[in-house]
mmCIF file of C-alpha atoms in Angstrom:
data_model
loop_
_atom_site.group_PDB
_atom_site.id
_atom_site.type_symbol
_atom_site.label_atom_id
_atom_site.label_comp_id
_atom_site.label_asym_id
_atom_site.label_seq_id
_atom_site.Cartn_x
_atom_site.Cartn_y
_atom_site.Cartn_z
ATOM 1 C CA MET A 1 34.813 72.400 -62.359
ATOM 2 C CA LYS A 2 33.572 74.806 -59.724
ATOM 3 C CA ASN A 3 33.106 73.890 -56.078
ATOM 4 C CA ILE A 4 29.559 72.926 -55.230
ATOM 5 C CA PHE A 5 28.011 73.468 -51.800
ATOM 6 C CA LEU A 6 25.465 70.819 -50.846
ATOM 7 C CA LYS A 7 23.931 70.430 -47.403
ATOM 8 C CA TRP A 8 24.545 66.803 -46.573
ATOM 9 C CA VAL A 9 25.434 64.607 -43.628
ATOM 10 C CA LEU A 10 28.124 62.048 -44.367
ATOM 11 C CA ILE A 11 27.406 62.456 -48.072
ATOM 12 C CA ILE A 12 26.189 63.637 -51.447
ATOM 13 C CA SER A 13 23.155 65.595 -57.617
ATOM 14 C CA PHE A 14 21.072 64.320 -62.564
ATOM 15 C CA PHE A 15 20.720 65.808 -66.010
ATOM 16 C CA THR A 16 21.068 68.758 -68.771
ATOM 17 C CA THR A 17 23.532 70.420 -71.387
ATOM 18 C CA GLY A 18 24.712 72.936 -73.948
ATOM 19 C CA ILE A 19 27.963 74.249 -72.574
ATOM 20 C CA PHE A 20 31.218 72.507 -71.705
ATOM 21 C CA LEU A 21 30.898 69.429 -69.528
ATOM 22 C CA SER A 22 33.964 69.276 -67.330
ATOM 23 C CA CYS A 23 34.159 67.050 -64.295
ATOM 24 C CA GLN A 24 36.427 65.945 -61.486
ATOM 25 C CA LYS A 25 35.877 64.508 -58.020
ATOM 26 C CA GLU A 26 35.531 66.880 -55.088
ATOM 27 C CA ASP A 27 35.850 66.775 -51.301
ATOM 28 C CA PHE A 28 33.067 67.755 -48.893
ATOM 29 C CA ASN A 29 32.759 68.906 -45.299
ATOM 30 C CA PRO A 30 28.980 68.543 -44.788
ATOM 31 C CA PRO A 31 27.138 69.822 -41.708
ATOM 32 C CA VAL A 32 25.381 67.626 -39.170
ATOM 33 C CA ALA A 33 21.659 67.034 -39.719
ATOM 34 C CA LYS A 34 19.034 66.890 -36.996
ATOM 35 C CA LEU A 35 16.591 64.009 -37.089
ATOM 36 C CA SER A 36 12.918 64.853 -37.511
ATOM 37 C CA LYS A 37 9.523 63.254 -37.950
ATOM 38 C CA GLY A 38 9.044 60.956 -40.922
ATOM 39 C CA ILE A 39 11.047 57.842 -41.648
ATOM 40 C CA SER A 40 13.628 57.216 -38.952
ATOM 41 C CA THR A 41 17.124 55.872 -39.451
ATOM 42 C CA VAL A 42 16.019 52.532 -38.017
ATOM 43 C CA GLU A 43 13.047 52.337 -40.402
ATOM 44 C CA ALA A 44 15.201 53.288 -43.394
ATOM 45 C CA LYS A 45 17.663 50.571 -42.451
ATOM 46 C CA SER A 46 14.808 48.048 -42.214
ATOM 47 C CA VAL A 47 13.476 49.024 -45.655
ATOM 48 C CA ALA A 48 16.937 48.667 -47.199
ATOM 49 C CA VAL A 49 17.562 45.311 -45.512
ATOM 50 C CA ASN A 50 14.210 43.961 -46.715
ATOM 51 C CA PHE A 51 15.037 45.199 -50.215
ATOM 52 C CA PHE A 52 18.317 43.279 -50.332
ATOM 53 C CA SER A 53 17.130 40.223 -48.392
ATOM 54 C CA GLY A 54 14.294 39.247 -50.726
ATOM 55 C CA LYS A 55 11.691 39.388 -47.953
ATOM 56 C CA VAL A 56 9.361 41.345 -50.212
ATOM 57 C CA GLU A 57 7.028 39.753 -52.735
ATOM 58 C CA VAL A 58 8.505 38.553 -56.023
ATOM 59 C CA GLY A 59 6.952 41.201 -58.275
ATOM 60 C CA MET A 60 8.309 44.112 -56.270
ATOM 61 C CA LEU A 61 11.456 46.054 -57.004
ATOM 62 C CA ARG A 62 14.297 44.379 -55.160
ATOM 63 C CA ALA A 63 17.947 43.549 -55.467
ATOM 64 C CA LYS A 64 19.032 40.821 -57.844
ATOM 65 C CA PRO A 65 20.513 38.371 -57.166
ATOM 66 C CA VAL A 66 19.110 38.214 -53.654
ATOM 67 C CA THR A 67 21.913 37.775 -51.127
ATOM 68 C CA GLU A 68 22.266 38.239 -47.388
ATOM 69 C CA LYS A 69 24.093 41.490 -46.669
ATOM 70 C CA GLN A 70 25.125 43.258 -43.497
ATOM 71 C CA VAL A 71 24.528 46.980 -43.030
ATOM 72 C CA LYS A 72 27.817 48.880 -42.869
ATOM 73 C CA GLU A 73 26.473 52.384 -42.214
ATOM 74 C CA VAL A 74 23.467 54.645 -42.693
ATOM 75 C CA LEU A 75 24.184 58.082 -44.153
ATOM 76 C CA ILE A 76 21.749 60.985 -43.845
ATOM 77 C CA VAL A 77 21.162 63.572 -46.577
ATOM 78 C CA PRO A 78 19.423 66.598 -45.030
ATOM 79 C CA ASP A 79 17.186 69.114 -46.754
ATOM 80 C CA ASP A 80 17.660 72.887 -46.630
ATOM 81 C CA LEU A 81 16.085 72.949 -43.148
ATOM 82 C CA ASN A 82 18.627 70.386 -41.932
ATOM 83 C CA GLN A 83 15.983 67.658 -41.648
ATOM 84 C CA PRO A 84 16.488 64.185 -43.197
ATOM 85 C CA ALA A 85 15.473 64.067 -46.864
ATOM 86 C CA LEU A 86 17.176 60.829 -47.894
ATOM 87 C CA TYR A 87 18.978 57.944 -46.262
ATOM 88 C CA ILE A 88 21.808 56.095 -47.976
ATOM 89 C CA VAL A 89 22.298 52.632 -46.523
ATOM 90 C CA ASN A 90 25.673 51.102 -47.341
ATOM 91 C CA PHE A 91 26.071 47.331 -47.131
ATOM 92 C CA SER A 92 29.070 45.096 -46.617
ATOM 93 C CA PRO A 93 30.904 44.097 -48.724
ATOM 94 C CA THR A 94 29.110 45.997 -51.512
ATOM 95 C CA GLY A 95 25.781 47.592 -52.301
ATOM 96 C CA PHE A 96 23.811 50.665 -51.306
ATOM 97 C CA VAL A 97 20.145 51.645 -51.180
ATOM 98 C CA ILE A 98 18.811 55.220 -51.243
ATOM 99 C CA VAL A 99 15.644 55.423 -49.125
ATOM 100 C CA SER A 100 13.242 58.364 -48.939
ATOM 101 C CA ALA A 101 12.922 59.995 -45.511
ATOM 102 C CA SER A 102 9.266 60.713 -46.279
ATOM 103 C CA GLN A 103 6.453 58.214 -46.749
ATOM 104 C CA LYS A 104 4.980 60.652 -49.272
ATOM 105 C CA GLU A 105 7.669 59.548 -51.753
ATOM 106 C CA MET A 106 8.464 56.068 -53.088
ATOM 107 C CA PRO A 107 10.585 54.154 -50.553
ATOM 108 C CA ILE A 108 13.380 53.020 -52.906
ATOM 109 C CA LEU A 109 14.905 55.858 -54.943
ATOM 110 C CA GLY A 110 18.165 54.278 -56.029
ATOM 111 C CA PHE A 111 20.370 51.257 -55.443
ATOM 112 C CA SER A 112 23.492 49.451 -56.514
ATOM 113 C CA GLU A 113 24.388 45.824 -55.987
ATOM 114 C CA GLU A 114 28.043 46.253 -56.907
ATOM 115 C CA THR A 115 29.449 49.349 -55.188
ATOM 116 C CA ASN A 116 29.257 51.347 -51.960
ATOM 117 C CA PHE A 117 28.376 55.021 -51.701
ATOM 118 C CA SER A 118 31.301 57.210 -50.664
ATOM 119 C CA ILE A 119 31.010 60.848 -49.630
ATOM 120 C CA GLU A 120 34.080 62.157 -51.358
ATOM 121 C CA ASN A 121 33.709 60.885 -54.906
ATOM 122 C CA ALA A 122 30.088 61.279 -56.025
ATOM 123 C CA PRO A 123 30.000 62.340 -59.716
ATOM 124 C CA LEU A 124 28.291 65.580 -60.674
ATOM 125 C CA GLY A 125 25.356 63.938 -62.438
ATOM 126 C CA LEU A 126 24.537 61.940 -59.323
ATOM 127 C CA ARG A 127 24.766 65.038 -57.147
ATOM 128 C CA GLU A 128 22.230 66.790 -59.357
ATOM 129 C CA TRP A 129 19.914 63.780 -59.058
ATOM 130 C CA ILE A 130 20.179 63.976 -55.269
ATOM 131 C CA GLU A 131 19.422 67.696 -55.290
ATOM 132 C CA LEU A 132 16.270 67.114 -57.351
ATOM 133 C CA ARG A 133 15.136 64.426 -54.917
ATOM 134 C CA LYS A 134 15.731 66.755 -51.990
ATOM 135 C CA ASP A 135 13.686 69.495 -53.687
ATOM 136 C CA LYS A 136 10.776 67.151 -54.293
ATOM 137 C CA ILE A 137 10.756 65.702 -50.783
ATOM 138 C CA SER A 138 10.849 69.211 -49.287
ATOM 139 C CA MET A 139 7.756 70.095 -51.327
ATOM 140 C CA LEU A 140 6.044 66.865 -50.271
ATOM 141 C CA LYS A 141 6.182 67.924 -46.629
ATOM 142 C CA GLY A 142 3.233 70.241 -47.292
ATOM 143 C CA ASP A 143 -0.270 69.137 -46.266
ATOM 144 C CA ASN A 144 -1.810 69.950 -49.661
ATOM 145 C CA ILE A 145 -0.111 67.108 -51.539
ATOM 146 C CA ILE A 146 -1.964 64.170 -53.090
ATOM 147 C CA ILE A 147 -0.084 60.963 -52.328
ATOM 148 C CA PRO A 148 -0.762 58.163 -54.850
ATOM 149 C CA VAL A 149 -2.150 54.964 -53.358
ATOM 150 C CA GLU A 150 0.739 53.137 -55.063
ATOM 151 C CA VAL A 151 3.237 54.987 -52.880
ATOM 152 C CA LYS A 152 1.360 54.110 -49.698
ATOM 153 C CA SER A 153 1.130 50.494 -50.809
ATOM 154 C CA GLU A 154 4.871 50.221 -51.513
ATOM 155 C CA TRP A 155 5.795 51.535 -48.078
ATOM 156 C CA MET A 156 3.567 48.958 -46.412
ATOM 157 C CA LYS A 157 5.202 46.161 -48.384
ATOM 158 C CA TYR A 158 8.734 47.177 -47.475
ATOM 159 C CA ILE A 159 8.066 48.066 -43.838
ATOM 160 C CA LYS A 160 5.805 45.067 -43.112
ATOM 161 C CA PRO A 161 6.894 42.434 -45.634
ATOM 162 C CA GLN A 162 6.276 39.478 -43.320
ATOM 163 C CA ASP A 163 3.492 40.676 -41.038
ATOM 164 C CA PRO A 164 1.310 37.546 -40.584
ATOM 165 C CA ASP A 165 -1.594 39.645 -39.342
ATOM 166 C CA TYR A 166 -1.764 41.821 -42.447
ATOM 167 C CA ASP A 167 -3.119 40.548 -45.732
ATOM 168 C CA PRO A 168 -3.876 43.539 -47.991
ATOM 169 C CA GLU A 169 -5.841 41.365 -50.417
ATOM 170 C CA LEU A 170 -8.262 40.389 -47.634
ATOM 171 C CA ASP A 171 -8.306 43.724 -45.829
ATOM 172 C CA PRO A 172 -11.914 45.044 -46.046
ATOM 173 C CA GLU A 173 -10.533 48.596 -45.948
ATOM 174 C CA ASN A 174 -8.265 47.922 -48.897
ATOM 175 C CA GLN A 175 -10.508 46.506 -51.623
ATOM 176 C CA ASP A 176 -8.494 48.408 -54.245
ATOM 177 C CA TYR A 177 -5.302 46.507 -53.420
ATOM 178 C CA ILE A 178 -2.351 47.482 -55.570
ATOM 179 C CA THR A 179 0.331 44.914 -56.364
ATOM 180 C CA SER A 180 3.381 45.190 -58.604
ATOM 181 C CA ARG A 181 5.668 43.484 -61.095
ATOM 182 C CA THR A 182 9.152 44.285 -62.397
ATOM 183 C CA ILE A 183 10.326 44.479 -66.025
ATOM 184 C CA GLU A 184 14.054 44.799 -66.681
ATOM 185 C CA LYS A 185 16.686 45.104 -69.398
ATOM 186 C CA GLY A 186 20.467 45.363 -69.136
ATOM 187 C CA PRO A 187 22.931 46.563 -68.059
ATOM 188 C CA LEU A 188 24.070 46.323 -71.680
ATOM 189 C CA MET A 189 27.731 47.295 -71.409
ATOM 190 C CA LYS A 190 30.451 45.449 -69.537
ATOM 191 C CA THR A 191 32.884 48.357 -69.244
ATOM 192 C CA THR A 192 33.592 50.355 -66.093
ATOM 193 C CA TRP A 193 35.984 52.903 -67.554
ATOM 194 C CA GLY A 194 37.279 56.123 -66.039
ATOM 195 C CA GLN A 195 39.218 59.255 -66.986
ATOM 196 C CA GLY A 196 42.605 58.791 -65.346
ATOM 197 C CA SER A 197 45.495 56.360 -65.290
ATOM 198 C CA GLY A 198 45.512 53.949 -68.216
ATOM 199 C CA TYR A 199 42.966 56.003 -70.140
ATOM 200 C CA ASN A 200 44.868 59.288 -70.511
ATOM 201 C CA THR A 201 48.264 57.771 -71.422
ATOM 202 C CA PHE A 202 48.581 59.469 -74.816
ATOM 203 C CA LEU A 203 47.319 62.918 -73.843
ATOM 204 C CA THR A 204 49.698 65.887 -73.863
ATOM 205 C CA PRO A 205 51.037 66.601 -70.356
ATOM 206 C CA ILE A 206 50.227 69.913 -68.677
ATOM 207 C CA ASN A 207 52.945 71.103 -66.305
ATOM 208 C CA GLY A 208 54.331 67.593 -66.366
ATOM 209 C CA LEU A 209 51.014 65.928 -65.482
ATOM 210 C CA LEU A 210 48.482 64.095 -67.635
ATOM 211 C CA PRO A 211 45.009 65.676 -67.690
ATOM 212 C CA PRO A 212 41.848 63.553 -67.389
ATOM 213 C CA THR A 213 40.286 62.318 -70.627
ATOM 214 C CA GLY A 214 37.044 64.217 -69.961
ATOM 215 C CA CYS A 215 33.630 62.747 -69.194
ATOM 216 C CA VAL A 216 32.334 63.283 -72.749
ATOM 217 C CA ALA A 217 35.224 61.247 -74.162
ATOM 218 C CA THR A 218 34.842 58.472 -71.581
ATOM 219 C CA ALA A 219 31.078 58.173 -72.099
ATOM 220 C CA THR A 220 31.424 58.172 -75.899
ATOM 221 C CA ALA A 221 34.297 55.688 -75.865
ATOM 222 C CA GLN A 222 32.351 53.242 -73.699
ATOM 223 C CA VAL A 223 29.423 53.281 -76.121
ATOM 224 C CA MET A 224 31.815 52.749 -79.046
ATOM 225 C CA LYS A 225 33.400 49.808 -77.212
ATOM 226 C CA TYR A 226 29.923 48.323 -76.744
ATOM 227 C CA HIS A 227 29.226 48.516 -80.490
ATOM 228 C CA GLN A 228 32.865 47.634 -81.326
ATOM 229 C CA PHE A 229 32.811 50.073 -84.222
ATOM 230 C CA PRO A 230 34.639 51.259 -86.276
ATOM 231 C CA VAL A 231 36.628 48.135 -87.100
ATOM 232 C CA THR A 232 39.895 50.098 -87.277
ATOM 233 C CA TYR A 233 40.332 49.618 -83.503
ATOM 234 C CA ALA A 234 41.496 46.395 -81.851
ATOM 235 C CA TRP A 235 38.457 46.142 -79.588
ATOM 236 C CA ASN A 236 39.437 42.739 -78.212
ATOM 237 C CA THR A 237 42.554 44.295 -76.641
ATOM 238 C CA MET A 238 40.498 46.793 -74.624
ATOM 239 C CA ALA A 239 39.866 45.496 -71.102
ATOM 240 C CA ASN A 240 36.508 46.118 -69.444
ATOM 241 C CA SER A 241 37.775 47.391 -66.093
ATOM 242 C CA TYR A 242 41.129 49.078 -66.752
ATOM 243 C CA GLY A 243 42.828 51.092 -69.465
ATOM 244 C CA THR A 244 45.062 49.506 -72.090
ATOM 245 C CA SER A 245 47.186 51.094 -74.804
ATOM 246 C CA GLU A 246 44.388 50.660 -77.360
ATOM 247 C CA THR A 247 41.841 52.108 -74.934
ATOM 248 C CA ALA A 248 44.044 55.160 -74.397
ATOM 249 C CA LYS A 249 44.372 55.580 -78.170
ATOM 250 C CA LEU A 250 40.579 55.524 -78.507
ATOM 251 C CA MET A 251 40.195 58.063 -75.689
ATOM 252 C CA LYS A 252 42.646 60.451 -77.349
ATOM 253 C CA ASP A 253 40.943 60.107 -80.744
ATOM 254 C CA VAL A 254 37.513 60.774 -79.254
ATOM 255 C CA GLY A 255 38.850 63.752 -77.309
ATOM 256 C CA ILE A 256 40.287 65.305 -80.458
ATOM 257 C CA SER A 257 37.090 64.655 -82.422
ATOM 258 C CA VAL A 258 34.892 66.454 -79.863
ATOM 259 C CA GLY A 259 37.275 69.396 -79.459
ATOM 260 C CA MET A 260 38.151 68.532 -75.858
ATOM 261 C CA SER A 261 39.578 71.385 -73.806
ATOM 262 C CA TYR A 262 42.092 69.674 -71.537
ATOM 263 C CA ALA A 263 42.869 70.899 -68.020
ATOM 264 C CA LEU A 264 44.262 69.251 -64.903
ATOM 265 C CA ASP A 265 41.163 70.131 -62.873
ATOM 266 C CA GLY A 266 38.756 68.756 -65.485
ATOM 267 C CA SER A 267 38.651 68.391 -69.266
ATOM 268 C CA GLY A 268 35.553 69.737 -70.998
ATOM 269 C CA ALA A 269 33.618 69.383 -74.252
ATOM 270 C CA GLN A 270 30.068 69.717 -75.526
ATOM 271 C CA THR A 271 27.979 66.552 -75.617
ATOM 272 C CA SER A 272 26.403 67.711 -78.879
ATOM 273 C CA ASP A 273 29.864 67.460 -80.439
ATOM 274 C CA ALA A 274 29.985 63.799 -79.401
ATOM 275 C CA ARG A 275 26.958 63.124 -81.588
ATOM 276 C CA ASN A 276 28.578 64.933 -84.517
ATOM 277 C CA ALA A 277 31.889 63.136 -84.021
ATOM 278 C CA LEU A 278 30.243 59.712 -83.921
ATOM 279 C CA VAL A 279 28.592 60.400 -87.266
ATOM 280 C CA SER A 280 31.224 62.401 -89.163
ATOM 281 C CA GLN A 281 34.451 61.033 -87.684
ATOM 282 C CA PHE A 282 33.639 57.438 -86.745
ATOM 283 C CA GLY A 283 31.020 56.427 -89.319
ATOM 284 C CA TYR A 284 27.992 55.934 -87.076
ATOM 285 C CA SER A 285 24.471 56.310 -88.441
ATOM 286 C CA SER A 286 23.304 59.883 -89.023
ATOM 287 C CA SER A 287 20.071 58.921 -87.236
ATOM 288 C CA ALA A 288 21.872 59.538 -83.934
ATOM 289 C CA THR A 289 20.032 62.417 -82.263
ATOM 290 C CA TYR A 290 20.962 64.889 -79.539
ATOM 291 C CA GLN A 291 17.608 65.641 -77.935
ATOM 292 C CA VAL A 292 15.657 66.621 -74.864
ATOM 293 C CA TYR A 293 15.501 63.797 -72.327
ATOM 294 C CA ASN A 294 12.354 61.670 -72.403
ATOM 295 C CA VAL A 295 12.211 58.576 -70.224
ATOM 296 C CA ASN A 296 10.009 56.653 -72.678
ATOM 297 C CA THR A 297 12.501 57.284 -75.482
ATOM 298 C CA VAL A 298 15.351 56.080 -73.285
ATOM 299 C CA VAL A 299 13.483 52.884 -72.372
ATOM 300 C CA THR A 300 12.822 52.264 -76.081
ATOM 301 C CA GLU A 301 16.523 52.743 -76.853
ATOM 302 C CA ILE A 302 17.657 50.348 -74.134
ATOM 303 C CA SER A 303 15.054 47.795 -75.267
ATOM 304 C CA ALA A 304 16.650 48.005 -78.731
ATOM 305 C CA ASN A 305 20.097 47.311 -77.199
ATOM 306 C CA ARG A 306 21.360 50.862 -77.678
ATOM 307 C CA PRO A 307 23.053 52.584 -74.692
ATOM 308 C CA VAL A 308 22.214 56.289 -74.356
ATOM 309 C CA ILE A 309 24.669 59.102 -73.588
ATOM 310 C CA PHE A 310 23.305 61.525 -70.962
ATOM 311 C CA ASP A 311 24.538 64.878 -69.794
ATOM 312 C CA GLY A 312 23.584 67.157 -66.955
ATOM 313 C CA TYR A 313 24.584 69.953 -64.605
ATOM 314 C CA ALA A 314 24.988 69.894 -60.849
ATOM 315 C CA THR A 315 24.394 73.622 -60.347
ATOM 316 C CA LYS A 316 21.494 75.812 -61.434
ATOM 317 C CA ASP A 317 21.945 79.593 -61.178
ATOM 318 C CA VAL A 318 19.115 82.133 -61.305
ATOM 319 C CA ASN A 319 20.149 85.778 -61.679
ATOM 320 C CA GLY A 320 18.167 88.973 -62.048
ATOM 321 C CA TRP A 321 14.555 89.649 -61.111
ATOM 322 C CA TRP A 322 11.123 89.374 -62.734
ATOM 323 C CA ILE A 323 11.291 89.806 -66.535
ATOM 324 C CA PHE A 324 15.065 90.243 -66.268
ATOM 325 C CA GLU A 325 15.547 86.862 -64.584
ATOM 326 C CA GLN A 326 18.033 84.568 -66.312
ATOM 327 C CA THR A 327 18.720 80.903 -65.601
ATOM 328 C CA SER A 328 22.022 79.211 -66.353
ATOM 329 C CA TYR A 329 23.590 75.837 -65.587
ATOM 330 C CA ARG A 330 27.168 74.865 -64.734
ATOM 331 C CA ASP A 331 29.317 72.039 -63.353
ATOM 332 C CA GLY A 332 28.470 69.521 -66.045
ATOM 333 C CA HIS A 333 28.967 65.807 -66.451
ATOM 334 C CA ALA A 334 28.288 63.237 -69.186
ATOM 335 C CA TRP A 335 27.607 59.555 -68.562
ATOM 336 C CA VAL A 336 25.885 56.507 -70.070
ATOM 337 C CA CYS A 337 22.476 54.955 -69.380
ATOM 338 C CA GLU A 338 22.649 51.247 -70.192
ATOM 339 C CA GLY A 339 19.707 49.520 -68.517
ATOM 340 C CA TYR A 340 16.389 49.837 -66.720
ATOM 341 C CA ARG A 341 14.064 48.237 -64.218
ATOM 342 C CA ILE A 342 10.423 49.241 -64.415
ATOM 343 C CA MET A 343 8.095 48.578 -61.513
ATOM 344 C CA GLU A 344 4.483 48.473 -62.715
ATOM 345 C CA CYS A 345 1.791 48.898 -60.101
ATOM 346 C CA TYR A 346 -1.546 47.337 -61.006
ATOM 347 C CA LYS A 347 -4.862 46.368 -59.440
ATOM 348 C CA GLN A 348 -4.852 42.802 -58.195
ATOM 349 C CA ILE A 349 -8.285 41.872 -59.538
ATOM 350 C CA SER A 350 -8.628 43.802 -62.807
ATOM 351 C CA GLY A 351 -4.962 43.867 -63.781
ATOM 352 C CA THR A 352 -5.231 47.563 -64.674
ATOM 353 C CA VAL A 353 -1.837 49.296 -64.573
ATOM 354 C CA THR A 354 -2.133 52.331 -62.312
ATOM 355 C CA GLN A 355 1.442 53.601 -62.175
ATOM 356 C CA GLN A 356 4.952 52.962 -63.492
ATOM 357 C CA PHE A 357 8.187 53.742 -61.686
ATOM 358 C CA VAL A 358 11.248 53.632 -63.938
ATOM 359 C CA TYR A 359 14.743 53.088 -62.572
ATOM 360 C CA LEU A 360 17.567 53.710 -65.053
ATOM 361 C CA TYR A 361 20.947 52.002 -64.764
ATOM 362 C CA MET A 362 23.605 54.715 -64.882
ATOM 363 C CA ASN A 363 27.270 54.146 -65.723
ATOM 364 C CA TRP A 364 28.851 57.335 -64.374
ATOM 365 C CA GLY A 365 32.286 56.866 -65.957
ATOM 366 C CA TRP A 366 34.081 56.788 -62.580
ATOM 367 C CA ASN A 367 35.702 53.347 -62.853
ATOM 368 C CA GLY A 368 32.440 51.662 -61.869
ATOM 369 C CA GLN A 369 31.874 53.724 -58.730
ATOM 370 C CA TYR A 370 28.192 54.509 -58.049
ATOM 371 C CA ASN A 371 26.993 52.538 -61.083
ATOM 372 C CA GLY A 372 23.446 51.448 -60.310
ATOM 373 C CA TYR A 373 19.720 52.107 -60.711
ATOM 374 C CA PHE A 374 18.207 55.525 -60.008
ATOM 375 C CA ALA A 375 14.567 56.644 -60.066
ATOM 376 C CA SER A 376 14.047 58.621 -63.254
ATOM 377 C CA ASN A 377 10.547 59.850 -63.841
ATOM 378 C CA ASN A 378 8.784 60.572 -60.580
ATOM 379 C CA PHE A 379 9.598 64.275 -60.238
ATOM 380 C CA ASN A 380 5.917 65.198 -60.603
ATOM 381 C CA ILE A 381 3.800 66.379 -57.665
ATOM 382 C CA THR A 382 0.016 66.874 -57.720
ATOM 383 C CA PHE A 383 -1.620 69.285 -55.262
ATOM 384 C CA THR A 384 -5.101 69.013 -53.772
ATOM 385 C CA ASP A 385 -6.271 71.940 -55.936
ATOM 386 C CA GLY A 386 -5.371 69.978 -59.089
ATOM 387 C CA SER A 387 -2.222 71.926 -59.953
ATOM 388 C CA THR A 388 1.088 70.168 -60.614
ATOM 389 C CA THR A 389 4.794 70.935 -60.543
ATOM 390 C CA ASN A 390 7.909 69.207 -61.854
ATOM 391 C CA PHE A 391 11.454 69.259 -60.535
ATOM 392 C CA LYS A 392 13.363 68.117 -63.611
ATOM 393 C CA TYR A 393 16.208 70.343 -64.721
ATOM 394 C CA LYS A 394 16.927 70.894 -68.400
ATOM 395 C CA ASN A 395 17.871 67.389 -69.601
ATOM 396 C CA ARG A 396 19.378 66.117 -72.870
ATOM 397 C CA CYS A 397 20.809 62.886 -74.268
ATOM 398 C CA ILE A 398 22.122 61.235 -77.444
ATOM 399 C CA THR A 399 19.819 58.488 -78.712
ATOM 400 C CA ASN A 400 19.774 56.056 -81.642
ATOM 401 C CA ILE A 401 23.537 55.473 -81.525
ATOM 402 C CA HIS A 402 24.512 52.581 -83.785
ATOM 403 C CA PRO A 403 26.832 51.899 -86.764
#
């Protein structure tokens, strides 16, 4: 895996495929960001605390179960101009919330109830997600952006959740009051597997050291463990949170079946080969499909109790000029989507749904680190002249995985 330069403070990118996906953890020495107008560190902390404390109305997106947590630290992710784009609020003992630094974006962009966010170990897929968020928020700083009323409403609810002098339903200036409800499913899997010790036991050493299993193998193996198929494996001897001998055997078999290229700095394979291996080598249904990412398809899959294998690239390269311009992607990662929470915004009186915000539960394949919910489908921006843009990279996934 190549080194990736990201402009962050005390921190931290989501999706794509085609070439080898090879991943390892990396270290960072991010620059210091300067604070600017928008959401302050104090306000971001307040939003995150209200999210975890349950001080917001029941239908809103919030942590579950609701518990009292203490803020450990607030990390700042700057944009390309060194201004805050995102805040990551870490809680003690566990949990983090990713808060937008702009009120032109939804307040809550990602969260985990079970892990903290560490600078050094963020997986490539998550880094790509962060980069996309930064790109969108930078664009939103323009004055010609239409901000949905749902976004404004959500900020008010998180910033002033207990203001006794503000009742949006009775506010004469807010007759079109937007409220919300949450629909959820999963997480489906119980595994928090990784690529190293306990999982790579049976791999061939390189210069006396065992290489990582590879993210494609780990993602595929976790989905197979969920379905507990084929029956030739002793699934009940595979622990959920650490590698056993049978788990290592599965990892090696999957690696061979996808043509894994093993290396000490990251083992790589094509995600498309995982689909083919599941069908031809392990007897899964031929209806399994390697396709372009579509959030509605993913929600349908999760609703049918089928985890989805994702892949993506942390780095997008554009070379050449004009008609000779070529775009390529590198620094890939594969992981599993195994749940969702959907926040539906609707009009209080009519019940008309005005907007949906989908948060997908991602299992990154890093021993449970960073597993959590991340905003998935709000990359779109509408300008005052009616034009739109979208910040999604090239995204693909394997759907309809079942025996």
